[in-house]
PDB file of C-alpha atoms and ligand atoms in Angstrom:
ATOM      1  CA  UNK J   7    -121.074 120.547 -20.334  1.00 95.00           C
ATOM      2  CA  UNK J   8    -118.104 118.813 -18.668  1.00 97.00           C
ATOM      3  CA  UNK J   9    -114.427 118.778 -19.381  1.00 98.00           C
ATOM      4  CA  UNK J  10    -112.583 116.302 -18.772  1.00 98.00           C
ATOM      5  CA  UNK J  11    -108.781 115.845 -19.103  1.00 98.00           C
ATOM      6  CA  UNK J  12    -106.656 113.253 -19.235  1.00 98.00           C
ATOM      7  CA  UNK J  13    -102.762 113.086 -18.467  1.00 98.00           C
ATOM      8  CA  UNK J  14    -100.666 110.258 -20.400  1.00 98.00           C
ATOM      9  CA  UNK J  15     -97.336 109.230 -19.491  1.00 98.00           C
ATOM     10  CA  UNK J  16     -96.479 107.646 -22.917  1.00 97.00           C
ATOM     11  CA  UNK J  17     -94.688 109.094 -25.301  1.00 94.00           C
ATOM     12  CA  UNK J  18     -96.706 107.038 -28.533  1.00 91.00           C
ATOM     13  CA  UNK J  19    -100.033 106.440 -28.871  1.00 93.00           C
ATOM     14  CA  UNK J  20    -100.255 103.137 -28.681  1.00 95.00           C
ATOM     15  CA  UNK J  21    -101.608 100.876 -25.714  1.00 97.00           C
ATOM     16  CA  UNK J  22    -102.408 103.644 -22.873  1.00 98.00           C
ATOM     17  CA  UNK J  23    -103.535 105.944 -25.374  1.00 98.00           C
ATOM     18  CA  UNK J  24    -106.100 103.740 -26.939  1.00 97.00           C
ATOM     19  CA  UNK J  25    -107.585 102.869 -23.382  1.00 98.00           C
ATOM     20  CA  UNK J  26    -107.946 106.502 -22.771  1.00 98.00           C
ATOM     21  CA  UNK J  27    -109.605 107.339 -26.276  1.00 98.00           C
ATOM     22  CA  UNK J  28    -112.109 104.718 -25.589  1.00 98.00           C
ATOM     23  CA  UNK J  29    -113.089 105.365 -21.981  1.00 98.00           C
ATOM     24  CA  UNK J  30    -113.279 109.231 -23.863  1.00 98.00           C
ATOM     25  CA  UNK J  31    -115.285 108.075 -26.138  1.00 98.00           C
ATOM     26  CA  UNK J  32    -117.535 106.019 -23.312  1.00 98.00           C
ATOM     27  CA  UNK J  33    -117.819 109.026 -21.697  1.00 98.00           C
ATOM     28  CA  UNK J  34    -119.322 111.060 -24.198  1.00 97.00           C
ATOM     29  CA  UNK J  35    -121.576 108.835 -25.479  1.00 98.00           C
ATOM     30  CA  UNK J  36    -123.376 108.958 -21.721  1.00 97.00           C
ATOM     31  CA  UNK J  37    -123.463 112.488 -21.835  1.00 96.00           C
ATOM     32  CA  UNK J  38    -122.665 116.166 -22.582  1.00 97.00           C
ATOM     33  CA  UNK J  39    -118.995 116.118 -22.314  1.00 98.00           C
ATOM     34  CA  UNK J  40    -115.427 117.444 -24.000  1.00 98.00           C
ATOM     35  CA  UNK J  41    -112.219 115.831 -23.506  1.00 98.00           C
ATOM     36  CA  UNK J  42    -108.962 116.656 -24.337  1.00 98.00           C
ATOM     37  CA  UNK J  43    -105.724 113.881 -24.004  1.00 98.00           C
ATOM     38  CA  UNK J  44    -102.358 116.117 -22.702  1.00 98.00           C
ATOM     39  CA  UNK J  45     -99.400 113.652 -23.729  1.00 98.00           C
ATOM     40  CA  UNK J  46     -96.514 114.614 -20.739  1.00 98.00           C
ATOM     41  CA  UNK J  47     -93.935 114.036 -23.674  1.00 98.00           C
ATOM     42  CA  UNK J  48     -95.343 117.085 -25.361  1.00 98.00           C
ATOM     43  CA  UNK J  49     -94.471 119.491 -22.695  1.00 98.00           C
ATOM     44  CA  UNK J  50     -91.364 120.169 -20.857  1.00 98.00           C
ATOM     45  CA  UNK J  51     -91.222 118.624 -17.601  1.00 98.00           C
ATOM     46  CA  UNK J  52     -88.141 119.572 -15.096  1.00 98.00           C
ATOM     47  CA  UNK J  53     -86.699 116.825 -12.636  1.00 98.00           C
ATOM     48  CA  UNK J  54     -87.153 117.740  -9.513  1.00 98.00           C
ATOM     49  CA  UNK J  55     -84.576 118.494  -7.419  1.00 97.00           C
ATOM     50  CA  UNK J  56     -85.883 118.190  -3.792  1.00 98.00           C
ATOM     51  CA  UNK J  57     -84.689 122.097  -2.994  1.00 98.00           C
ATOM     52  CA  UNK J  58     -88.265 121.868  -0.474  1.00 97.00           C
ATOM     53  CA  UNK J  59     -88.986 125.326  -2.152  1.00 98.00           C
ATOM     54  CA  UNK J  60     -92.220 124.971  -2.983  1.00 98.00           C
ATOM     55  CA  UNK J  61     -93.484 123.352   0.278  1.00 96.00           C
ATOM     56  CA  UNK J  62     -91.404 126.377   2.648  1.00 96.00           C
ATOM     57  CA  UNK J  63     -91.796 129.392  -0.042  1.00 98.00           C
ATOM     58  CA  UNK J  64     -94.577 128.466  -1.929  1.00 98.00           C
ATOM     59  CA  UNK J  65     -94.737 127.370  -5.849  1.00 98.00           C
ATOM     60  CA  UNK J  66     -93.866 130.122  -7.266  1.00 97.00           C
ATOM     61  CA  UNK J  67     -90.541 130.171  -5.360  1.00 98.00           C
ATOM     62  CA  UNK J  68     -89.706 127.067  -7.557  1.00 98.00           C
ATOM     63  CA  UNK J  69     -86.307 127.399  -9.888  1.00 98.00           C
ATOM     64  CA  UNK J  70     -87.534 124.995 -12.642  1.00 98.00           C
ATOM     65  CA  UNK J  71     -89.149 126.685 -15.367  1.00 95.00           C
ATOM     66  CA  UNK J  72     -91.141 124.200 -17.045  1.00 98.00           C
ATOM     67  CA  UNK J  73     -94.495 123.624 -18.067  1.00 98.00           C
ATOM     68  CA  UNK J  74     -95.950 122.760 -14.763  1.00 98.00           C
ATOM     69  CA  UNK J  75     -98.473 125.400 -14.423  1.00 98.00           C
ATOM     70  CA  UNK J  76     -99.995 125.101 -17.485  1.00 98.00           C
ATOM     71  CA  UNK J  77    -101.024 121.207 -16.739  1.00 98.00           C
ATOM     72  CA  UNK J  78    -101.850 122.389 -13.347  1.00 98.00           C
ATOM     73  CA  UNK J  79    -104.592 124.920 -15.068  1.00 98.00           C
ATOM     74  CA  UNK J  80    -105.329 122.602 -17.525  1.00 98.00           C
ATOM     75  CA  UNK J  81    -106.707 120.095 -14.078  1.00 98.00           C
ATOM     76  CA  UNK J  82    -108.002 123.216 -12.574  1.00 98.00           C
ATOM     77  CA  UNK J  83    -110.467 124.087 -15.210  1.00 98.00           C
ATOM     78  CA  UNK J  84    -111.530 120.590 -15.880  1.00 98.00           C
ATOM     79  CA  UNK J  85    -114.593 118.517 -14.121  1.00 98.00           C
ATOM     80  CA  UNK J  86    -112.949 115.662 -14.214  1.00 98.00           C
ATOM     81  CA  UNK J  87    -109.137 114.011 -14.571  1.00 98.00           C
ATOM     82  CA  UNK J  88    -107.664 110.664 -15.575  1.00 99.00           C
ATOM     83  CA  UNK J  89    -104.108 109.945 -15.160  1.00 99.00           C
ATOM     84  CA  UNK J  90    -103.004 107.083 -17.258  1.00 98.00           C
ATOM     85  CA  UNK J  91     -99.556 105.314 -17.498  1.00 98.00           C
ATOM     86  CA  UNK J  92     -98.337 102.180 -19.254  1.00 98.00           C
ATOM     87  CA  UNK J  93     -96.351 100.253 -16.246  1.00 98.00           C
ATOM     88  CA  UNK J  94     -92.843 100.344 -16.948  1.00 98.00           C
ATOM     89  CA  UNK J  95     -90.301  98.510 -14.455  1.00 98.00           C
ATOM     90  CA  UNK J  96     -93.556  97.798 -11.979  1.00 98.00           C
ATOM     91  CA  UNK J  97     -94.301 101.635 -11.552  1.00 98.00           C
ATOM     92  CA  UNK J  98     -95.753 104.331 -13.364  1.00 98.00           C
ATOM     93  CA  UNK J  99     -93.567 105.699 -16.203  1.00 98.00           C
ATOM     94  CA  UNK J 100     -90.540 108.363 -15.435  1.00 98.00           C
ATOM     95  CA  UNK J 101     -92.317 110.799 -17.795  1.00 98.00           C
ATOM     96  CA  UNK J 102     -95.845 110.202 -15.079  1.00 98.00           C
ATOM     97  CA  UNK J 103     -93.474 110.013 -12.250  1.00 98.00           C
ATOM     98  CA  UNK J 104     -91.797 113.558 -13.067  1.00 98.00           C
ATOM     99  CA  UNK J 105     -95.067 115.265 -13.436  1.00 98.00           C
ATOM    100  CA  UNK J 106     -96.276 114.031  -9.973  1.00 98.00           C
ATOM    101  CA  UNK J 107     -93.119 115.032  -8.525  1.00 98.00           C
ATOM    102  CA  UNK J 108     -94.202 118.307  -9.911  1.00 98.00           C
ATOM    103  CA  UNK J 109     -97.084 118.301  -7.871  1.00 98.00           C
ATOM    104  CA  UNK J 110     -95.631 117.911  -4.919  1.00 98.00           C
ATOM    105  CA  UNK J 111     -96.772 120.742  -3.051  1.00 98.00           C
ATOM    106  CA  UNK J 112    -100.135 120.273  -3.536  1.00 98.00           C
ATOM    107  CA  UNK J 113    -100.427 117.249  -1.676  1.00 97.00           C
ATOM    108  CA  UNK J 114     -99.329 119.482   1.487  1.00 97.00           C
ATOM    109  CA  UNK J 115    -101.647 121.819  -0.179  1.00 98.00           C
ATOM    110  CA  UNK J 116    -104.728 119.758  -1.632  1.00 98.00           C
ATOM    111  CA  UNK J 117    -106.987 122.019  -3.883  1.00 97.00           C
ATOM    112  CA  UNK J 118    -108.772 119.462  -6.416  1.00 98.00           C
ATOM    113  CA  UNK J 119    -111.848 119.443  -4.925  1.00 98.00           C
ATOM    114  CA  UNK J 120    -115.301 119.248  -6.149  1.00 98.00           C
ATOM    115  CA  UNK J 121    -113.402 117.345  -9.196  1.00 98.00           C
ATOM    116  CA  UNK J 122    -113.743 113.903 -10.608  1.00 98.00           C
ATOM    117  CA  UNK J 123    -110.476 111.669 -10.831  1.00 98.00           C
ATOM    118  CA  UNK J 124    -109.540 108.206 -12.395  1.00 99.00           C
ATOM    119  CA  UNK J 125    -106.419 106.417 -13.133  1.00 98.00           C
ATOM    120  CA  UNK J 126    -105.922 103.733 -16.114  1.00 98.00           C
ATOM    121  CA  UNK J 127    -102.550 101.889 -16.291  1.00 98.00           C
ATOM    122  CA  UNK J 128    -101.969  99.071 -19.423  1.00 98.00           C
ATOM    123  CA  UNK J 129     -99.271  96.861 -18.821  1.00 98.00           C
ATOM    124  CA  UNK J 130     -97.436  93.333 -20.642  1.00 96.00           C
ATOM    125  CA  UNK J 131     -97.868  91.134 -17.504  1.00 96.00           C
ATOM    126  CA  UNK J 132     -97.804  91.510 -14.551  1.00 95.00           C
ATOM    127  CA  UNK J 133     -98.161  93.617 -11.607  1.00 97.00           C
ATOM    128  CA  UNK J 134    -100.209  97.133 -12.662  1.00 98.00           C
ATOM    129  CA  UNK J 135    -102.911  96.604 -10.229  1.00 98.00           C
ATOM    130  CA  UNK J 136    -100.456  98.168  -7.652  1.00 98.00           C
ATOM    131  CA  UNK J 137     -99.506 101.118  -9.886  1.00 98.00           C
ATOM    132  CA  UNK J 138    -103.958 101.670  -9.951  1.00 98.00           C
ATOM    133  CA  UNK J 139    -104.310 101.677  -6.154  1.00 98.00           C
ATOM    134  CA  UNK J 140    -101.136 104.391  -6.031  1.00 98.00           C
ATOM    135  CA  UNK J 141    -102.330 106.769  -8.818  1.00 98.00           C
ATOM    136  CA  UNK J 142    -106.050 106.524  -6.631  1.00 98.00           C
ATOM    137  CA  UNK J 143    -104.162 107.367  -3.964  1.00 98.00           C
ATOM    138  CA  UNK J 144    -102.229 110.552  -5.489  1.00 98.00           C
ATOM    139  CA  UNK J 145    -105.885 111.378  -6.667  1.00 98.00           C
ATOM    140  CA  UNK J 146    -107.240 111.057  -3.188  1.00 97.00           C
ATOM    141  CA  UNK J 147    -104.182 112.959  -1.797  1.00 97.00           C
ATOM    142  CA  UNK J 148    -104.390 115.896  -4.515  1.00 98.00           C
ATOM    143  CA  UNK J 149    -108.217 116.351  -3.022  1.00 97.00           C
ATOM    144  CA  UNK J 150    -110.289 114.420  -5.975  1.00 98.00           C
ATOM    145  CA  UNK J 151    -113.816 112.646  -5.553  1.00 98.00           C
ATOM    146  CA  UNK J 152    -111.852 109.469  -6.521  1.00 98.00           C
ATOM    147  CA  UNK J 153    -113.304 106.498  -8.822  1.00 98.00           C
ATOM    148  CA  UNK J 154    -111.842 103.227  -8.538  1.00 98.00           C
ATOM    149  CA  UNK J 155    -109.323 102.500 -11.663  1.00 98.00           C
ATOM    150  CA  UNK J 156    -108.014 100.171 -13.958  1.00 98.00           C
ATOM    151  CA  UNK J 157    -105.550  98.320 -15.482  1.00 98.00           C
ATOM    152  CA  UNK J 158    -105.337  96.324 -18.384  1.00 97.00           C
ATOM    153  CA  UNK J 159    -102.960  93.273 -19.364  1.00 96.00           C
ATOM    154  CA  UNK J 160    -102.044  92.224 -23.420  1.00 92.00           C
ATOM    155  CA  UNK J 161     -99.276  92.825 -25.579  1.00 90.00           C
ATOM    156  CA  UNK J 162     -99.430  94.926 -29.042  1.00 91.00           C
ATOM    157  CA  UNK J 163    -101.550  94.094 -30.853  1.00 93.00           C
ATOM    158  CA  UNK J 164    -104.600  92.987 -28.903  1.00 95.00           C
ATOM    159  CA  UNK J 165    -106.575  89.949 -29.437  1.00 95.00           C
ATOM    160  CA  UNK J 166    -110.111  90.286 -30.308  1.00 96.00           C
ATOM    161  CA  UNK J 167    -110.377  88.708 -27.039  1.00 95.00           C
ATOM    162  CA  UNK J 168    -108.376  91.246 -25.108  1.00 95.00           C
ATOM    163  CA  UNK J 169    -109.932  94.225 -26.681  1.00 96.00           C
ATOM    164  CA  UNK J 170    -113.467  92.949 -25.911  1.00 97.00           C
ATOM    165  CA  UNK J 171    -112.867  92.817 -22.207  1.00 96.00           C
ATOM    166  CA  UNK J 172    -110.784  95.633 -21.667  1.00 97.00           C
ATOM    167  CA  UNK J 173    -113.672  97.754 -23.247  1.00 97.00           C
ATOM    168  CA  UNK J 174    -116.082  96.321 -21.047  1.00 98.00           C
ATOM    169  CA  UNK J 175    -114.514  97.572 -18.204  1.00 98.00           C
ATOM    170  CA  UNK J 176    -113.792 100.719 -19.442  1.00 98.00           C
ATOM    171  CA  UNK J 177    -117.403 101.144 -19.965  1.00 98.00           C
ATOM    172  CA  UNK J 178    -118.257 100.408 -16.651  1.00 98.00           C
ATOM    173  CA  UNK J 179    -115.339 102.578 -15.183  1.00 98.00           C
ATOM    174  CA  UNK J 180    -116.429 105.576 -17.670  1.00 98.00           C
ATOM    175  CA  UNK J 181    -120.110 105.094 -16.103  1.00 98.00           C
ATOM    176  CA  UNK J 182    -119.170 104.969 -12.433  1.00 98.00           C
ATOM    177  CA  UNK J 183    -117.004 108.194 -13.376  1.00 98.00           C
ATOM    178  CA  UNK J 184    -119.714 110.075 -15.067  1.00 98.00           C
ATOM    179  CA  UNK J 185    -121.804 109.196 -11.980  1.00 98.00           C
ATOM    180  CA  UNK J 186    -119.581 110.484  -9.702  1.00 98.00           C
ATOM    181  CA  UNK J 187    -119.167 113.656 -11.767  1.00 97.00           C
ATOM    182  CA  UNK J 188    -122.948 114.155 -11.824  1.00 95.00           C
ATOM    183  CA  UNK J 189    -123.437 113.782  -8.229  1.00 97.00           C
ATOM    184  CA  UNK J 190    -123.193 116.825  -5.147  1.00 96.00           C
ATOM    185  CA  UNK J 191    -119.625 117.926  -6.074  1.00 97.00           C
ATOM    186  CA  UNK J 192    -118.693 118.857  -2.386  1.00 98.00           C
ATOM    187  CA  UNK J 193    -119.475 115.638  -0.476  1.00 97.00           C
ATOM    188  CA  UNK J 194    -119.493 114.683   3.007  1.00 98.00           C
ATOM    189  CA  UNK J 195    -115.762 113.341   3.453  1.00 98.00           C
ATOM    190  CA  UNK J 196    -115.070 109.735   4.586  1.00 97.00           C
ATOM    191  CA  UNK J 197    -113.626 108.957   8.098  1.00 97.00           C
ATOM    192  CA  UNK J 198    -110.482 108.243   6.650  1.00 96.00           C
ATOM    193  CA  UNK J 199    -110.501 111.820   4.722  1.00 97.00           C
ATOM    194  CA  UNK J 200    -111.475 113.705   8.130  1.00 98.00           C
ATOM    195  CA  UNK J 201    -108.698 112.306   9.804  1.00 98.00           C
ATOM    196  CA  UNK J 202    -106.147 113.477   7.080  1.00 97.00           C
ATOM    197  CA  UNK J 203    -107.989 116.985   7.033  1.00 98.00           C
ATOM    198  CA  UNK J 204    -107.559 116.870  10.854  1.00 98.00           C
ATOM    199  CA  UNK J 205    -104.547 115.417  11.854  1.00 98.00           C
ATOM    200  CA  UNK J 206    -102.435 117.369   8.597  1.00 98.00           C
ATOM    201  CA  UNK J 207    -103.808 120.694   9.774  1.00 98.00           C
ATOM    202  CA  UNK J 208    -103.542 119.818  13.333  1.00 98.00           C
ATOM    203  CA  UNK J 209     -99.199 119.544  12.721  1.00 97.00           C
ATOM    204  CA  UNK J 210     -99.127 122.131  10.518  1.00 97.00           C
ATOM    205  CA  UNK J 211    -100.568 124.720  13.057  1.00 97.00           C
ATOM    206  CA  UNK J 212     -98.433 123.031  15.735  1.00 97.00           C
ATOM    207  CA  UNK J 213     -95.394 122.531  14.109  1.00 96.00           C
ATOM    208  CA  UNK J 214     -94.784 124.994  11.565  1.00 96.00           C
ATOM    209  CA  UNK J 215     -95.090 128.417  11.716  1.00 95.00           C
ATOM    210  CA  UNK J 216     -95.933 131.710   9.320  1.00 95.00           C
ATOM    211  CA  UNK J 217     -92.330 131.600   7.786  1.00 96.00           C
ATOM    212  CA  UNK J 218     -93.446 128.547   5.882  1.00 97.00           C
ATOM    213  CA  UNK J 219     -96.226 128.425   3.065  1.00 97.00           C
ATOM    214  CA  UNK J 220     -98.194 125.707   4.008  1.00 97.00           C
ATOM    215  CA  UNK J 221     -98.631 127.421   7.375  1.00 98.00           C
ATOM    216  CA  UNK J 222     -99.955 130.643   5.677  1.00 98.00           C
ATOM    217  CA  UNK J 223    -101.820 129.123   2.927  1.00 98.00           C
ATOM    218  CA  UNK J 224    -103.943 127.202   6.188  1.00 98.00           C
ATOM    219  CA  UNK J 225    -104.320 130.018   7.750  1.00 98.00           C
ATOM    220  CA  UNK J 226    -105.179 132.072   4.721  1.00 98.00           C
ATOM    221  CA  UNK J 227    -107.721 129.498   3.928  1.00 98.00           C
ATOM    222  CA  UNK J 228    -109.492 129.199   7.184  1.00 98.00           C
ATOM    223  CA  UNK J 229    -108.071 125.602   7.401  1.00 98.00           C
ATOM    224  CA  UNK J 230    -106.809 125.829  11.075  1.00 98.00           C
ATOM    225  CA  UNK J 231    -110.741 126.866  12.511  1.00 98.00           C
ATOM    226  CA  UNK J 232    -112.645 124.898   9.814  1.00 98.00           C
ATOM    227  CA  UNK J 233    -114.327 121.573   9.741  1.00 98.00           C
ATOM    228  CA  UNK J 234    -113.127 120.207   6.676  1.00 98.00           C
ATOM    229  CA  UNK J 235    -111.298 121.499   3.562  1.00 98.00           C
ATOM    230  CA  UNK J 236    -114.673 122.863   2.458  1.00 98.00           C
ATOM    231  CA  UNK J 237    -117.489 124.091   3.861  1.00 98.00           C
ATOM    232  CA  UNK J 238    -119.808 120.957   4.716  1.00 97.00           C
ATOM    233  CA  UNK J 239    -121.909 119.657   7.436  1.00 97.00           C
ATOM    234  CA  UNK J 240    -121.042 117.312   9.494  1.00 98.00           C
ATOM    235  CA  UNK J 241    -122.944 114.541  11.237  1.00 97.00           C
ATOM    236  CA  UNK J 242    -122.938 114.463  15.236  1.00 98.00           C
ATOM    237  CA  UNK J 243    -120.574 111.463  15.148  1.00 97.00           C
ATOM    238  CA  UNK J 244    -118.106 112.803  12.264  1.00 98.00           C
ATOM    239  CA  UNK J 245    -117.977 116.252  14.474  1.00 98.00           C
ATOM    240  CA  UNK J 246    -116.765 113.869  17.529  1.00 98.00           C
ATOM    241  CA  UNK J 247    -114.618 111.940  15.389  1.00 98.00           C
ATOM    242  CA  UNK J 248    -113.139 115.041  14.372  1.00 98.00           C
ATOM    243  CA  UNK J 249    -112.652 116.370  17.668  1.00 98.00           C
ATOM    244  CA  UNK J 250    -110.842 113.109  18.051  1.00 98.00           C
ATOM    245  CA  UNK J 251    -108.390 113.338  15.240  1.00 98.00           C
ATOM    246  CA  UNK J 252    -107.315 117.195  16.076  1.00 98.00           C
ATOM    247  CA  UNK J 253    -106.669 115.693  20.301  1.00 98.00           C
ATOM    248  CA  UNK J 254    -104.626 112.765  19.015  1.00 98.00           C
ATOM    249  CA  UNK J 255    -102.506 114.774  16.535  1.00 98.00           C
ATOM    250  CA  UNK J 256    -102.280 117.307  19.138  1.00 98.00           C
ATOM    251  CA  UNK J 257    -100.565 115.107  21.520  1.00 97.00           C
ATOM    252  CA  UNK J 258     -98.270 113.849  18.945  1.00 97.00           C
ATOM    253  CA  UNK J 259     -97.384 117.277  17.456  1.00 96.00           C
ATOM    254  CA  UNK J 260     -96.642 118.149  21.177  1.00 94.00           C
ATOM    255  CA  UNK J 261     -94.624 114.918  21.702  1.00 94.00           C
ATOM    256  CA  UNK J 262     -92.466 115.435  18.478  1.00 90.00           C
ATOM    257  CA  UNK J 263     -91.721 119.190  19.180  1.00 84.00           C
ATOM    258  CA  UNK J 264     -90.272 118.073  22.850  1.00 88.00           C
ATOM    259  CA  UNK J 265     -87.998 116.090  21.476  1.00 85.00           C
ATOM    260  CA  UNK J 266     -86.289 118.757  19.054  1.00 78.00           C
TER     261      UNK J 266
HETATM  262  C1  FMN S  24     -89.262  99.921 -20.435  1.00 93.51           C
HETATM  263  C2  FMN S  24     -90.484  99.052 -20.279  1.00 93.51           C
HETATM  264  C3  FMN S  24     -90.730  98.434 -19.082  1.00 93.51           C
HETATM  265  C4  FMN S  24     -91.838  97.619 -18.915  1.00 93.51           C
HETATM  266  N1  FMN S  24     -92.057  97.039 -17.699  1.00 93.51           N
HETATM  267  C5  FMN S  24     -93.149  96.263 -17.515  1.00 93.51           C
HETATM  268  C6  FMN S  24     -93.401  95.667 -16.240  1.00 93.51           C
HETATM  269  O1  FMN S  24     -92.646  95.815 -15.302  1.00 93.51           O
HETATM  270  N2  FMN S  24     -94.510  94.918 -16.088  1.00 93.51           N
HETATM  271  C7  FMN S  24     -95.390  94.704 -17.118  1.00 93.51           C
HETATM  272  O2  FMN S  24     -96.367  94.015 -16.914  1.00 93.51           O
HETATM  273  N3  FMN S  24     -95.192  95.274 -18.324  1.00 93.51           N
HETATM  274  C8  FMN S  24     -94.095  96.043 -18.556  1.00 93.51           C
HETATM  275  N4  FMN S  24     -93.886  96.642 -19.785  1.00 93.51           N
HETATM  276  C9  FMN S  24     -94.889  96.477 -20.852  1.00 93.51           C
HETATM  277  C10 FMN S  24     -95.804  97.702 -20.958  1.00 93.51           C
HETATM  278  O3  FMN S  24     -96.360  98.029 -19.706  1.00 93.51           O
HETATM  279  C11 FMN S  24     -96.967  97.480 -21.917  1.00 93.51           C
HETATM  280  O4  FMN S  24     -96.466  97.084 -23.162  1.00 93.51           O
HETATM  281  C12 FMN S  24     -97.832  98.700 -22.046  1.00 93.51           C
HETATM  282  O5  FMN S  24     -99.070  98.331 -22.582  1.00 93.51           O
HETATM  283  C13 FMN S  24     -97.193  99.785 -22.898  1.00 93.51           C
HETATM  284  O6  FMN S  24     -98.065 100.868 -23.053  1.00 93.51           O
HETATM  285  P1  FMN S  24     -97.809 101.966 -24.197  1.00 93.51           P
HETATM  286  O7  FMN S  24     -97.955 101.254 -25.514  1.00 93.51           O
HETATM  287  O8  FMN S  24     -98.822 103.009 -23.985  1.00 93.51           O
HETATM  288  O9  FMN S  24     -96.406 102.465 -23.952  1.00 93.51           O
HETATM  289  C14 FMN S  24     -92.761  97.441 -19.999  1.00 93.51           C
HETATM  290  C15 FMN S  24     -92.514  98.078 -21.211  1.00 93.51           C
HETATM  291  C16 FMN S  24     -91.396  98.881 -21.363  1.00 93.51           C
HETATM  292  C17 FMN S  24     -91.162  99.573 -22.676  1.00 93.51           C
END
């Protein structure tokens, strides 16, 4: 069985929600798995107010007491995630927007992985296809096995037309995702994934030190001596390119602290 959850950033259930019961619905039909739709608007979410707690102190060290860690568990004990947002004003809605900005520290602090993620954005006209490529790109940052998302143009209520297409690709997108969700959790990473793992840990151990969190938690987790995020092996020309990544930031982290 896998569970799957999916994060909406409208408050009705109208346009995004449909798109998100039906690639639900997709998804079960392919195999053995229970969703559950988490609607931001029914949970408190705090503005953030860019105090840098959580990245120096950790999390916990946060002063907003919201509902934050209970969405966070609710992605930690799922298989796979979708985060879905109508575009409003060409980006993702405020309500999506705070609950990333709750996140914030675990992009300095990745721990997704081995999980499935997807992003579906429904818009009036125009413009959505960026707001896909930068919710794939919090999912790659937040550690995900990322699948390509989607976004879907018509006005309320849909043509016959529009409805027909837009489920068409969310068929395909709700196979590609149960794919990747069936597949070796832990993969190889991509070149472009190494280098982050590299070159992130490589400034951290050379920049920070154990007074701030994401120092410690790298340390704690083995970050600073291992080859990836997870345990994983890697091919003779990864290992190189590695090797690579760590001299380059190395130099640069050296550079920058000169300067100071
Ligand atoms: C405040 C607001 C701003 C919007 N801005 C845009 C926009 O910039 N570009 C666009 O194509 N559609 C825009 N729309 C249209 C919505 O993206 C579209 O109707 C969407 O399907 C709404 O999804 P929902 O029914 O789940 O809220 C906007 C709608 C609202 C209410």
């Amino acid at each position: 069985m896998k569970k799957v959850t999916a994060f909406v950033g409208s408050a009705h259930k109208r346009m995004t929600h449909s798109a998100v019961r039906q690639f639900l619905d997709d998804l079960q039909s392919l195999g053995d798995v229970e969703s559950e739709i988490v609607t931001l608007s029914d949970y408190r979410l705090g503005t953030c107010r860019g105090c840098r707690l959580c990245f120096d102190k950790g999390e916990e060290a946060c002063p907003l007491k919201d509902d934050r860690d209970v969405l966070i568990e609710k992605m930690m004990t799922s298989d796979g995630v979708v985060f879905a947002s109508p575009n409003y004003s060409f980006q993702v809605s405020a309500l999506m927007k705070m609950f990333l900005d709750r996140l914030g520290f675990a992009f300095h602090r990745p721990r997704f992985f081995g999980k499935t993620f997807t992003s579906i954005v429904t818009q009036g006209i125009y413009r959505g296809g960026q707001i896909v490529k930068y919710l794939d790109f919090v999912g790659f940052g937040l550690g995900f096995n990322t699948v390509k998302g989607t976004c879907f143009t018509a006005f309320d209520p849909m043509t016959e037309k529009e409805k027909e297409k837009r489920d068409r690709a969310l068929a395909g997108q709700s196979r590609r995702f149960y794919e990747r969700m069936t597949k070796p959790a832990y993969p190889v990473p991509s070149l472009i994934r190494l280098m982050g793992f590299r070159m992130g840990r490589t400034s951290i151990r050379l920049e920070l030190d154990d007074r701030r969190r994401d120092y410690t938690h790298y340390r704690e987790k083995g970050w600073f001596e291992s080859d990836y995020y997870y345990a994983v092996r890697l091919g003779a020309l990864k290992k190189l390119a590695g090797r690579l990544f760590d001299s380059i930031q190395t130099r640069k982290s050296r550079k920058r602290k000169s300067l100071k």
